[in-house]
Tab-separated table of C-alpha atoms in Angstrom:
chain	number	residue	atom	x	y	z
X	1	UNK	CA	34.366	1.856	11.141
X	2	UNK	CA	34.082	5.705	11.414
X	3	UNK	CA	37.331	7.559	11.812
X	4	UNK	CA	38.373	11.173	11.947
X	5	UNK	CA	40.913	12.466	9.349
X	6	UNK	CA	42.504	15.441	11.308
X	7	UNK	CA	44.926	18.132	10.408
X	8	UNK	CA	48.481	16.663	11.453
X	9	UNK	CA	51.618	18.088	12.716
X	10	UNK	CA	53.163	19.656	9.186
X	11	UNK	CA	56.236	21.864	10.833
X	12	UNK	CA	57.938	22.888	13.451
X	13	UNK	CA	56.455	26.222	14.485
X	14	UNK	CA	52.965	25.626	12.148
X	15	UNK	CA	50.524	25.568	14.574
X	16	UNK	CA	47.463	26.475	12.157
X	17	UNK	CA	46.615	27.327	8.330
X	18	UNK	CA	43.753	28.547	6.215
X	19	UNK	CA	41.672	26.264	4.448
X	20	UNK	CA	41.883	27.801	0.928
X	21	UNK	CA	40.079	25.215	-1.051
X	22	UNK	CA	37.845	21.982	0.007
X	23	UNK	CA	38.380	19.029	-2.696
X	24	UNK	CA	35.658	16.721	-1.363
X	25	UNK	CA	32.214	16.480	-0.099
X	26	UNK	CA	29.952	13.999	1.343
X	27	UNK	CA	29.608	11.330	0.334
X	28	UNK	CA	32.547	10.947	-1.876
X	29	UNK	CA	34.854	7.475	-1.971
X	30	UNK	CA	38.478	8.403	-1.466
X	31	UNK	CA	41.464	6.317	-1.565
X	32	UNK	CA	44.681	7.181	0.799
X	33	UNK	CA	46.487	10.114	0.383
X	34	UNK	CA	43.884	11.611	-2.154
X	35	UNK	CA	43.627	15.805	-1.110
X	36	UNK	CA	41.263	16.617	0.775
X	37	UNK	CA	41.843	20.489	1.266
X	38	UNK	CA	44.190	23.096	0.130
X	39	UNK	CA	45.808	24.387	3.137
X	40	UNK	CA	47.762	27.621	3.411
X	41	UNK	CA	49.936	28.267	6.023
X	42	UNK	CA	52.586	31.515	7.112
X	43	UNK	CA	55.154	29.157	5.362
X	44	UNK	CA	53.710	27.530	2.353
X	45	UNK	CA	50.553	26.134	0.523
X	46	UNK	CA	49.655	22.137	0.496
X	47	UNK	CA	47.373	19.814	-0.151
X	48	UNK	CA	46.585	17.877	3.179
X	49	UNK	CA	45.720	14.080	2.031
X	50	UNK	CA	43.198	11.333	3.559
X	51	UNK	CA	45.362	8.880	5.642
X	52	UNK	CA	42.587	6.209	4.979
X	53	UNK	CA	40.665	4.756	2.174
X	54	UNK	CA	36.504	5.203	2.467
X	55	UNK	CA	33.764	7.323	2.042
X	56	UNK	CA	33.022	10.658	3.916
X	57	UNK	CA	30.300	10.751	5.940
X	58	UNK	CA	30.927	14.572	7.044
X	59	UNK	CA	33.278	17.510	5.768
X	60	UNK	CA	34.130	19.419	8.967
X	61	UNK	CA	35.894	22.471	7.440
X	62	UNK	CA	34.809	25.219	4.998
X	63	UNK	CA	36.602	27.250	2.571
X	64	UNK	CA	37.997	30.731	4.730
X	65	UNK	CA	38.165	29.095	7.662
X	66	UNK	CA	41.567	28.937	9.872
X	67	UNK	CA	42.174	25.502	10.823
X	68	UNK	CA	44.468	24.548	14.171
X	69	UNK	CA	46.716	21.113	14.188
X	70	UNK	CA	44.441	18.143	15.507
X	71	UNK	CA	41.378	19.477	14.298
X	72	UNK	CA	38.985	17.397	12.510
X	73	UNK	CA	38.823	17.798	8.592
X	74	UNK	CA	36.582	15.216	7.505
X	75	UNK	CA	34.642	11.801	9.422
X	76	UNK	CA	35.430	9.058	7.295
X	77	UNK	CA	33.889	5.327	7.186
X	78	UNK	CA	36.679	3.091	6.362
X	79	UNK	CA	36.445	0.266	4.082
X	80	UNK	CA	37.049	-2.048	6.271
X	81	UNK	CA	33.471	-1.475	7.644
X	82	UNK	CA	31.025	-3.345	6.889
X	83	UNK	CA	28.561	-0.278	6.423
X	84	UNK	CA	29.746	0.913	3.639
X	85	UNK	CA	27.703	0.607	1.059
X	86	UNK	CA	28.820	-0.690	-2.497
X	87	UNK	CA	27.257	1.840	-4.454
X	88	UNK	CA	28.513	4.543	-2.770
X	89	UNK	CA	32.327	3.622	-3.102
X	90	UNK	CA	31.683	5.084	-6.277
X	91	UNK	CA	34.807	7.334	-6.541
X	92	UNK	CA	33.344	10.992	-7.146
X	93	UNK	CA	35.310	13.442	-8.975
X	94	UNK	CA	36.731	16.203	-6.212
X	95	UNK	CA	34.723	19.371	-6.491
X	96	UNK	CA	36.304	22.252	-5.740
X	97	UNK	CA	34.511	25.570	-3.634
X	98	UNK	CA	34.063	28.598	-5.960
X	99	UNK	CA	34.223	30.821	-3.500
X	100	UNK	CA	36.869	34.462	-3.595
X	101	UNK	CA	40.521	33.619	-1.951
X	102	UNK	CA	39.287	34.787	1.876
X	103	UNK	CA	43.339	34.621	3.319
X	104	UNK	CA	43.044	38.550	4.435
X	105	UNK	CA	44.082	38.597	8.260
X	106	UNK	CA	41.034	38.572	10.344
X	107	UNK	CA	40.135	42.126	12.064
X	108	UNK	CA	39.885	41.981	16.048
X	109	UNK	CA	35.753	41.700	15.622
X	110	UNK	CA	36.220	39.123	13.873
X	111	UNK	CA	38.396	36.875	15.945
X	112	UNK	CA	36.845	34.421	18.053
X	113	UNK	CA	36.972	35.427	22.122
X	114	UNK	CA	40.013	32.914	22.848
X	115	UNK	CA	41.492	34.472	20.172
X	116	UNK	CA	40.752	38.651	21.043
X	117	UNK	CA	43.434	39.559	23.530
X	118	UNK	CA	43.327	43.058	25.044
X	119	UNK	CA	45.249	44.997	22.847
X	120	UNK	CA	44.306	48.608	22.110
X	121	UNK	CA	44.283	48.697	18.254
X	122	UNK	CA	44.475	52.911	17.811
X	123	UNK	CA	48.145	52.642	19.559
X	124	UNK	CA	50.890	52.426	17.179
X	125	UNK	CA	51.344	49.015	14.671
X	126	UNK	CA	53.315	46.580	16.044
X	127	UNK	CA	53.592	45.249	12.452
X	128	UNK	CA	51.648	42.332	12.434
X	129	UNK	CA	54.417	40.050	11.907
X	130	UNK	CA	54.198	36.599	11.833
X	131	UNK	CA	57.076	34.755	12.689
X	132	UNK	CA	59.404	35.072	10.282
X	133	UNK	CA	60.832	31.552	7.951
X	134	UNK	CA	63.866	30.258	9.555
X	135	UNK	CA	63.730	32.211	13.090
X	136	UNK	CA	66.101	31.222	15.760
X	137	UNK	CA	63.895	32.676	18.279
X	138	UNK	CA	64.394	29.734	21.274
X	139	UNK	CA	60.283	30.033	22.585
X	140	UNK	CA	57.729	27.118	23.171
X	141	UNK	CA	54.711	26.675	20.584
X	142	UNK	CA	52.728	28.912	23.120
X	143	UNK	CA	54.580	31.561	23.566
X	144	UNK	CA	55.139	31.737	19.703
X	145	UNK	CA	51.218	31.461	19.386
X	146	UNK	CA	50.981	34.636	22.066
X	147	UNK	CA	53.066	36.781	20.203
X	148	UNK	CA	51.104	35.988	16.976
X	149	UNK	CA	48.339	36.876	18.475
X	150	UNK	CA	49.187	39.933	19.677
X	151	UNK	CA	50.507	40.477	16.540
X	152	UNK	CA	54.495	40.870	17.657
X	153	UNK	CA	57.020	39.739	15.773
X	154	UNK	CA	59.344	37.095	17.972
X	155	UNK	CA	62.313	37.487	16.596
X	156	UNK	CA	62.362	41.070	18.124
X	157	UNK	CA	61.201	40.028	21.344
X	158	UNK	CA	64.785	39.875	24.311
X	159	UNK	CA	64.026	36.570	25.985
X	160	UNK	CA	64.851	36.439	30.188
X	161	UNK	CA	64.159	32.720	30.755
X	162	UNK	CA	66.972	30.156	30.774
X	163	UNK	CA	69.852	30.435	28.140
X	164	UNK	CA	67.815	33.579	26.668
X	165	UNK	CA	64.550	31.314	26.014
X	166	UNK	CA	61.753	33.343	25.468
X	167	UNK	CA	58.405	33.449	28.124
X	168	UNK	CA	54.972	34.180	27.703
X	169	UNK	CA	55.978	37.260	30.152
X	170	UNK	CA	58.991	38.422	27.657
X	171	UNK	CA	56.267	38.952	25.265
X	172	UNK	CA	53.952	40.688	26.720
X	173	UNK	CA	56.278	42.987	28.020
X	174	UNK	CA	57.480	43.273	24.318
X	175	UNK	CA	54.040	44.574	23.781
X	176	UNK	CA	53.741	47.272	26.328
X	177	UNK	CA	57.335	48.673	25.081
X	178	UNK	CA	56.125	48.821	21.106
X	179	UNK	CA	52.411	50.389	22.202
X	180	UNK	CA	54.211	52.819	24.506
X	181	UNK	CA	56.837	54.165	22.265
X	182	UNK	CA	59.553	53.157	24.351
X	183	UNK	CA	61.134	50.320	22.037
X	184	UNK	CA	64.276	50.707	20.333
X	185	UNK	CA	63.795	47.989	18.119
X	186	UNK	CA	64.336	48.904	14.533
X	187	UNK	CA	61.059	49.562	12.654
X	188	UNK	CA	58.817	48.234	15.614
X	189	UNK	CA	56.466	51.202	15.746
X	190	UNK	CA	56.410	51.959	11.672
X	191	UNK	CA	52.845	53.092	10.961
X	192	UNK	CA	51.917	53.173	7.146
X	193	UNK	CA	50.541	56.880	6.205
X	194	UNK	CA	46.818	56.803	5.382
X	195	UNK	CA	46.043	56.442	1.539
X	196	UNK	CA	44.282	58.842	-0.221
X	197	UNK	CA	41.014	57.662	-1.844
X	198	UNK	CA	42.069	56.354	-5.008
X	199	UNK	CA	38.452	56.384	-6.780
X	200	UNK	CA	38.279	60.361	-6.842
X	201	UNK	CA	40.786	59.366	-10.109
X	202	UNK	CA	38.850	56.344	-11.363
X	203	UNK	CA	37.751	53.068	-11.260
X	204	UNK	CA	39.657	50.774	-8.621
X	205	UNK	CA	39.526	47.108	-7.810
X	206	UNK	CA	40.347	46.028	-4.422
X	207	UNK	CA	41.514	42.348	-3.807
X	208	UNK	CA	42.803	40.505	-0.577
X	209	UNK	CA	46.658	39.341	-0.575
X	210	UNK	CA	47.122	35.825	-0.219
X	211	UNK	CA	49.481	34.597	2.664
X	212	UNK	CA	52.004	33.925	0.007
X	213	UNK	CA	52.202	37.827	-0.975
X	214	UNK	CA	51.361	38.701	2.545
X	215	UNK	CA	54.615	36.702	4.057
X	216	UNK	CA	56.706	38.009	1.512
X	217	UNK	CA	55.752	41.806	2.116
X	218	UNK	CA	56.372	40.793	6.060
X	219	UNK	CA	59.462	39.527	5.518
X	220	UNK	CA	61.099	42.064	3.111
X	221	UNK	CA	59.848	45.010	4.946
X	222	UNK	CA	61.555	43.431	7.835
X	223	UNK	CA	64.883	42.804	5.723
X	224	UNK	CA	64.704	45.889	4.351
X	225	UNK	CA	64.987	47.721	7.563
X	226	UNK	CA	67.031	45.764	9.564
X	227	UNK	CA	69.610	44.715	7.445
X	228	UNK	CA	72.352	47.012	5.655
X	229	UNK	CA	72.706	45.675	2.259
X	230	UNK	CA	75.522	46.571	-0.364
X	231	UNK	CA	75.372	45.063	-3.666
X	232	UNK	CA	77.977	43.478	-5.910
X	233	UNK	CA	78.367	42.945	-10.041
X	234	UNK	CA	80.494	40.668	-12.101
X	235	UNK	CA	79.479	39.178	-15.180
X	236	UNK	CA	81.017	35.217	-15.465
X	237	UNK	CA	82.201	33.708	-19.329
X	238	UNK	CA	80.025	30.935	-19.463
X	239	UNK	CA	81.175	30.441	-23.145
X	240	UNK	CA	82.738	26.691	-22.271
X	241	UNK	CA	80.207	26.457	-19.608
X	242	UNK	CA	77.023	26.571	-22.261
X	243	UNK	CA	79.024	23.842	-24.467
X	244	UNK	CA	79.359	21.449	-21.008
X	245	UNK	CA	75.733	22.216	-20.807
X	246	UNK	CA	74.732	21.004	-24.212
X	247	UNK	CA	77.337	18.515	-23.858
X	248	UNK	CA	75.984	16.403	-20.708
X	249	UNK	CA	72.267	17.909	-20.050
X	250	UNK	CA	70.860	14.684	-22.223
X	251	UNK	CA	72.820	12.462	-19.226
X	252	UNK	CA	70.828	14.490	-16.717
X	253	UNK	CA	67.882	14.195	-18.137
X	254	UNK	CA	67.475	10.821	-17.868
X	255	UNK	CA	67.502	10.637	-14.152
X	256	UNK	CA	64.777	13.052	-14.281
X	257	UNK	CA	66.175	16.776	-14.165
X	258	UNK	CA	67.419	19.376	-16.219
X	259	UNK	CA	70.822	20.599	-16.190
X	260	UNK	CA	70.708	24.334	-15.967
X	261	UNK	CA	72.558	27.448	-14.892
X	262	UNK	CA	70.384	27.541	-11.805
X	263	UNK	CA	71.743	23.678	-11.045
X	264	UNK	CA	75.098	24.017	-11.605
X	265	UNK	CA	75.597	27.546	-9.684
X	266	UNK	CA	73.730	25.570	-6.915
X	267	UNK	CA	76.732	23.418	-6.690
X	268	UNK	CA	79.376	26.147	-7.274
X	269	UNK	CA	77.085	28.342	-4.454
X	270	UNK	CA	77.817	25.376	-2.573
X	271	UNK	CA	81.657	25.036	-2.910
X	272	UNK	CA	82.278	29.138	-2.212
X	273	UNK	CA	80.457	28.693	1.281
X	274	UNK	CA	83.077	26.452	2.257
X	275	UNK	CA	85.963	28.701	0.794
X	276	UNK	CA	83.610	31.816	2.096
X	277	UNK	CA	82.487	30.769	5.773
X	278	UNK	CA	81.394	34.068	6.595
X	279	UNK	CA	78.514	34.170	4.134
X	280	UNK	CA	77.338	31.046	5.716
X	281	UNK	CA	76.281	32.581	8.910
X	282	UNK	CA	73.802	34.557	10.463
X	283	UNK	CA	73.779	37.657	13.240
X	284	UNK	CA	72.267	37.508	16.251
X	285	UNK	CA	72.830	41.194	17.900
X	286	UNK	CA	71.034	40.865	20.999
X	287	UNK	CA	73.712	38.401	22.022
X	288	UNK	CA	76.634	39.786	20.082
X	289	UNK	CA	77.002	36.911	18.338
X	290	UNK	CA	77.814	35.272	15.102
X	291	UNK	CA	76.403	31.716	14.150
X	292	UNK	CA	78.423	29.722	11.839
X	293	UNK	CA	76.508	26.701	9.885
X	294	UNK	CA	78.357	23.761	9.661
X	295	UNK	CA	76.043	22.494	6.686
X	296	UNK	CA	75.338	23.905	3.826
X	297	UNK	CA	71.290	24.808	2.621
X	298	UNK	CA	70.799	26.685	-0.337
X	299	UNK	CA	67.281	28.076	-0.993
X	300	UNK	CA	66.019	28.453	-4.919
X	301	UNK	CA	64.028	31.309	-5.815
X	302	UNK	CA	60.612	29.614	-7.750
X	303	UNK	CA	57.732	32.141	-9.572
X	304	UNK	CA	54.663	30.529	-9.107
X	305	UNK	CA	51.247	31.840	-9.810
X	306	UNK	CA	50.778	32.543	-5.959
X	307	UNK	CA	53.947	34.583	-5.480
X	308	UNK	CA	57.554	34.074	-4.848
X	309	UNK	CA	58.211	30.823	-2.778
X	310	UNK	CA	61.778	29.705	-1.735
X	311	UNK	CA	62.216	25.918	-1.876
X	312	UNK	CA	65.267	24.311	-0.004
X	313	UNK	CA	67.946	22.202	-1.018
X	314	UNK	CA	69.255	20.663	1.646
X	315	UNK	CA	72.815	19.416	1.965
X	316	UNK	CA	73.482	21.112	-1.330
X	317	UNK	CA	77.940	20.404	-0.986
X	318	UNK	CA	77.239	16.856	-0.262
X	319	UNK	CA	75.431	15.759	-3.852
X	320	UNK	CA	76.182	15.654	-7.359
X	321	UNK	CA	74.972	18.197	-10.118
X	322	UNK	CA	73.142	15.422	-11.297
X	323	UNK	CA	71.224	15.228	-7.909
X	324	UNK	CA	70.829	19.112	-7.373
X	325	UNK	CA	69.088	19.454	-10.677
X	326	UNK	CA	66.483	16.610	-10.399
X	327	UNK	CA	65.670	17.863	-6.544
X	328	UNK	CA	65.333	21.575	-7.905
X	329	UNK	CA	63.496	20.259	-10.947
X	330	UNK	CA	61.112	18.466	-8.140
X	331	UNK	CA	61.102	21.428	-5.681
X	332	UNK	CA	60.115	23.716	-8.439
X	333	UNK	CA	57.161	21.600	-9.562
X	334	UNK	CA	55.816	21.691	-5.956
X	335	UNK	CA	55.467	24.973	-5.737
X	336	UNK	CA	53.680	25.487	-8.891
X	337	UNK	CA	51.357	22.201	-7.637
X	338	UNK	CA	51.212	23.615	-4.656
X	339	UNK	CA	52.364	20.419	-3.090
X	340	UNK	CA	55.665	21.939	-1.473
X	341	UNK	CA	55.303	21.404	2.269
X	342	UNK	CA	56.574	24.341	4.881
X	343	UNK	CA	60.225	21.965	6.100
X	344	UNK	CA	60.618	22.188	2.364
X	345	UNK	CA	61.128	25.822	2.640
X	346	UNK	CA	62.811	26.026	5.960
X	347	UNK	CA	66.687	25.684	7.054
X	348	UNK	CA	68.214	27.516	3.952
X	349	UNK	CA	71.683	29.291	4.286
X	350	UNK	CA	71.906	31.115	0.985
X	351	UNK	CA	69.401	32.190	-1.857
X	352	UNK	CA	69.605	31.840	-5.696
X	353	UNK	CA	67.196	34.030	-7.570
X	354	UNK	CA	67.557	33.344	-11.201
X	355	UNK	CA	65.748	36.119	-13.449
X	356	UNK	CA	67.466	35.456	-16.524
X	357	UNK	CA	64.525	33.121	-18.252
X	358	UNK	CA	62.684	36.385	-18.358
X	359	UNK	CA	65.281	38.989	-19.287
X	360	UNK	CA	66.745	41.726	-17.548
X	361	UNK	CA	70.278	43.333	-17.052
X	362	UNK	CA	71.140	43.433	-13.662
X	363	UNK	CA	68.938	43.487	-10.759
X	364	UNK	CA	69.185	44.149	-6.802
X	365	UNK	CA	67.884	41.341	-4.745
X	366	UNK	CA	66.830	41.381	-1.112
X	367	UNK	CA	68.878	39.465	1.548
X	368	UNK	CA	66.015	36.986	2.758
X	369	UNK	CA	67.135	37.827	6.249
X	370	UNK	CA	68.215	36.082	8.884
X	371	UNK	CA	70.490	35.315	5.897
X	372	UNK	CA	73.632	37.470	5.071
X	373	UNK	CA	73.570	36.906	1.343
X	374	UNK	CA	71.480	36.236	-1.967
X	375	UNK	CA	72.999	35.642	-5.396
X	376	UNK	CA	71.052	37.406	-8.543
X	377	UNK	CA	71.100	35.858	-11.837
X	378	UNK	CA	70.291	38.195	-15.143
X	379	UNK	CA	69.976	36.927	-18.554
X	380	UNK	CA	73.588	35.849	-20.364
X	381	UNK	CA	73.996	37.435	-23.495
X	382	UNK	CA	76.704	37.425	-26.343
X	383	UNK	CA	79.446	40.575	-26.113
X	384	UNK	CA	82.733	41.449	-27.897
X	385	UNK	CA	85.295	40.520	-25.273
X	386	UNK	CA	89.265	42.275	-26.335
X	387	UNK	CA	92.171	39.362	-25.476
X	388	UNK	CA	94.935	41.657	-26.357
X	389	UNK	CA	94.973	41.374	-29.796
X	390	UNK	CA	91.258	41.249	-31.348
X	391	UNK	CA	87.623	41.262	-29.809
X	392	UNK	CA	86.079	37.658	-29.824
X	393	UNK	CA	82.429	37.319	-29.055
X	394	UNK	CA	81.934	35.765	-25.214
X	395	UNK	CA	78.630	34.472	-23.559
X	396	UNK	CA	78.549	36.646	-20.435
X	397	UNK	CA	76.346	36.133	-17.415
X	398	UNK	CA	75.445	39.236	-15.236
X	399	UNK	CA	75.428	38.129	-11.230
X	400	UNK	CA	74.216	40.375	-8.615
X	401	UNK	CA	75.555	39.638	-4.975
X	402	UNK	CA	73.474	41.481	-2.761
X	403	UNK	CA	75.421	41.111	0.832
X	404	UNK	CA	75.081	41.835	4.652
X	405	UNK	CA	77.225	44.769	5.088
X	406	UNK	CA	77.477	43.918	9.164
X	407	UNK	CA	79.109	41.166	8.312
X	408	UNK	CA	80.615	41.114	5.020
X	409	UNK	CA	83.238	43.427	4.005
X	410	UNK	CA	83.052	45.094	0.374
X	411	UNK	CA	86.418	43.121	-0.551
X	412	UNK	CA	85.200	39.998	0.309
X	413	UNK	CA	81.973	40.195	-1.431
X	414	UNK	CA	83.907	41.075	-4.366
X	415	UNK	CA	86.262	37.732	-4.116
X	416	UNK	CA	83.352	35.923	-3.585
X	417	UNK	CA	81.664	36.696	-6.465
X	418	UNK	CA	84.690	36.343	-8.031
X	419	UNK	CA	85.631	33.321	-7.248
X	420	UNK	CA	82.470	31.934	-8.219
X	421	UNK	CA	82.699	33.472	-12.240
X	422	UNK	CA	85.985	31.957	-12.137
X	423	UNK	CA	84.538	28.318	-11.035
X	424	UNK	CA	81.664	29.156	-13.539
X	425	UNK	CA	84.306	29.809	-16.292
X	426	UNK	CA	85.623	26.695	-15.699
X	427	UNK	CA	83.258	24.152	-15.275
X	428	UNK	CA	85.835	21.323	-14.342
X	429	UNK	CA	86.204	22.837	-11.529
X	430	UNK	CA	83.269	21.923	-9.671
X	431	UNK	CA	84.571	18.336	-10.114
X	432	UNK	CA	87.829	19.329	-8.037
């Protein structure tokens, strides 16, 4: 029986991805869920897997090639059919396209003509936003895939349908303002200056971004810009925290995870939104609004050979340290297998970024916006620490809380972080 393998639903809001590698060819015998391409999408990178057991009888997609939801990926004859030959359910080894990462963003030539909208190109940048991880922007898949295409970003666009809900007319009026000039949204028309000609010095090698560094220079520019952000430094004792480590990380282990600073700040992170609420929201200044979340998602900052990618631990106050450091352990290995789908990365509340594996001081990290706050962590290291009658050497951790300053007051950033040394000084108190 011939069936279609095509490219399913994989978010909310994904409505298309790049086809970055092609694991199998005709011919081949594939079981279920063996990958059959490497997709990359604005939110993440995947491997998209056979639903059915048989052997291809057509590979529909190429390497480069952007790829819409429904489309086919590969014609399959099942197992169940009586065609199939013995010989050739042979299981081949996946061969992989050696072919240069093509994820640059297509020029206007080179979009096909449902794609080419009539947008003059000299006037000023829009941006080329995609929509950005974790937008509240209330707009149907269309009128999302409009404003991609015209390259605006949504989450700037003021919506006139019902409740604020954003039309396909909203967006193109969007447009018009940004081309014109007349749009007082922050950073809409920012043009980047013209290099210079960088081979009048030397030798230069030009490569493409990938949509992993792409996204991430999207969405920081956009933080950057839009978001006033103040940053705060304490240093935490984790003396009696490094001998609870040592103490109980064998326990973890053997469920599968690794008990780490990262883990256990998850679960301190956790507690402080509760005693913190304001941290746990997000602005929306078009309606002069604040939105309080009533659950608690904390995003983990993972290095991977592709870029920065943020999984999400969901539910983060409602499991044990013991859970939150298998799930990160997990979540970490799926974005360096690149097996981490896009809801993976969506819904967080709060950010971790944990630096202190490599080394480092102190550092500044970027609110990953529409966020108000991100928590930096530096590398711990041993210091003379005076108790009123000698010095005694202490393991201190450096933390960085960089904060939304339209929301967050300078004294209550400062409790915060507080508040979380002090739980991080005493590490009973997460069980409290």
């Amino acid at each position: 029986m011939l069936k279609e393998i095509v490219l399913p639903e994989v978010s909310d809001n994904v409505d298309s991805g790049d086809v970055v590698k092609v694991l199998v060819k005709a011919g081949d015998a594939v079981k279920a869920d063996q990958p059959l391409i490497e997709l990359e999408t604005d939110k993440a990178s995947f491997e998209v897997p056979s639903t059915d057991s048989g052997v291809i009888t057509e590979v529909c997609v190429q390497q480069g090639e952007k790829i819409k939801i429904g489309q086919v990926i590969v014609k399959l004859e099942t197992e169940s059919s009586p065609d199939i030959k013995t010989e050739s359910a042979q299981k081949t080894p996946p061969v992989e396209a050696v072919i240069p990462d093509n994820t640059a963003p297509k020029t206007v030539q080179e979009k096909t003509p449902e794609e080419t909208k009539p947008v003059n190109i000299d006037a000023p940048i829009i941006g080329e936003h995609k929509e950005l991880p974790g937008s509240n922007a209330p707009a149907s898949p269309s009128v999302r895939r409009l404003a991609r295409e015209l390259g605006a970003d949504i989450t700037r666009v003021k919506g006139t349908g019902t409740s604020g809900r954003i039309t396909e007319e909203d967006v193109k009026r969007h447009v018009k303002e940004v081309m014109s000039g007349v749009s007082a949204t922050p950073s809409a028309g920012i043009v980047q200056k013209p290099l210079p000609d960088f081979r009048k010095w030397g030798e230069v090698r030009i490569e493409p971004m990938n949509k992993v560094r792409m996204i991430t220079a999207e969405s920081m520019s956009y933080a950057w810009t839009t978001v006033p952000m103040v940053t705060q430094f304490d240093k935490a004792d984790i003396t009696a925290l490094e001998e609870f480590r040592k103490k109980y990380g064998s326990e973890v282990e053997k469920e599968g995870g690794r008990l780490t600073v990262t883990s256990i700040l998850t679960a301190v992170v956790a507690l402080a939104l509760r005693e913190f609420p304001q941290f746990n929201t997000s602005i929306d200044l078009a309606r002069r609004e604040i939105i309080f979340k009533e659950y608690c998602n904390i995003g983990i900052a993972v290095d991977t050979d592709r870029g920065l990618l943020v999984p999400v631990v969901k539910n983060a106050d409602k499991k044990s340290i013991t859970e939150l450091s298998v799930e990160i352990s997990v979540l970490a290995e799926k974005c360096r297998s690149k097996k981490i789908m896009p809801e993976e990365m969506d819904g967080g509340n709060f950010t971790i970024s944990n630096l202190g594996g490599i080394g480092g001081t102190a550092f500044t990290p970027i609110v990953y916006s529409p966020q108000v706050a991100i928590i930096g962590v530096s590398r711990s290291s041993w210091e003379p620490v005076y108790n009123g009658g000698s010095f005694i050497p202490k393991l201190l951790l450096p933390l960085s809380l960089t904060y939304d300053h339209r929301i967050i007051d300078g004294a209550d950033a400062a409790r915060f972080l507080r508040w979380v040394c002090d739980a991080l000084e005493n590490p009973l108190r997460i069980f409290l």
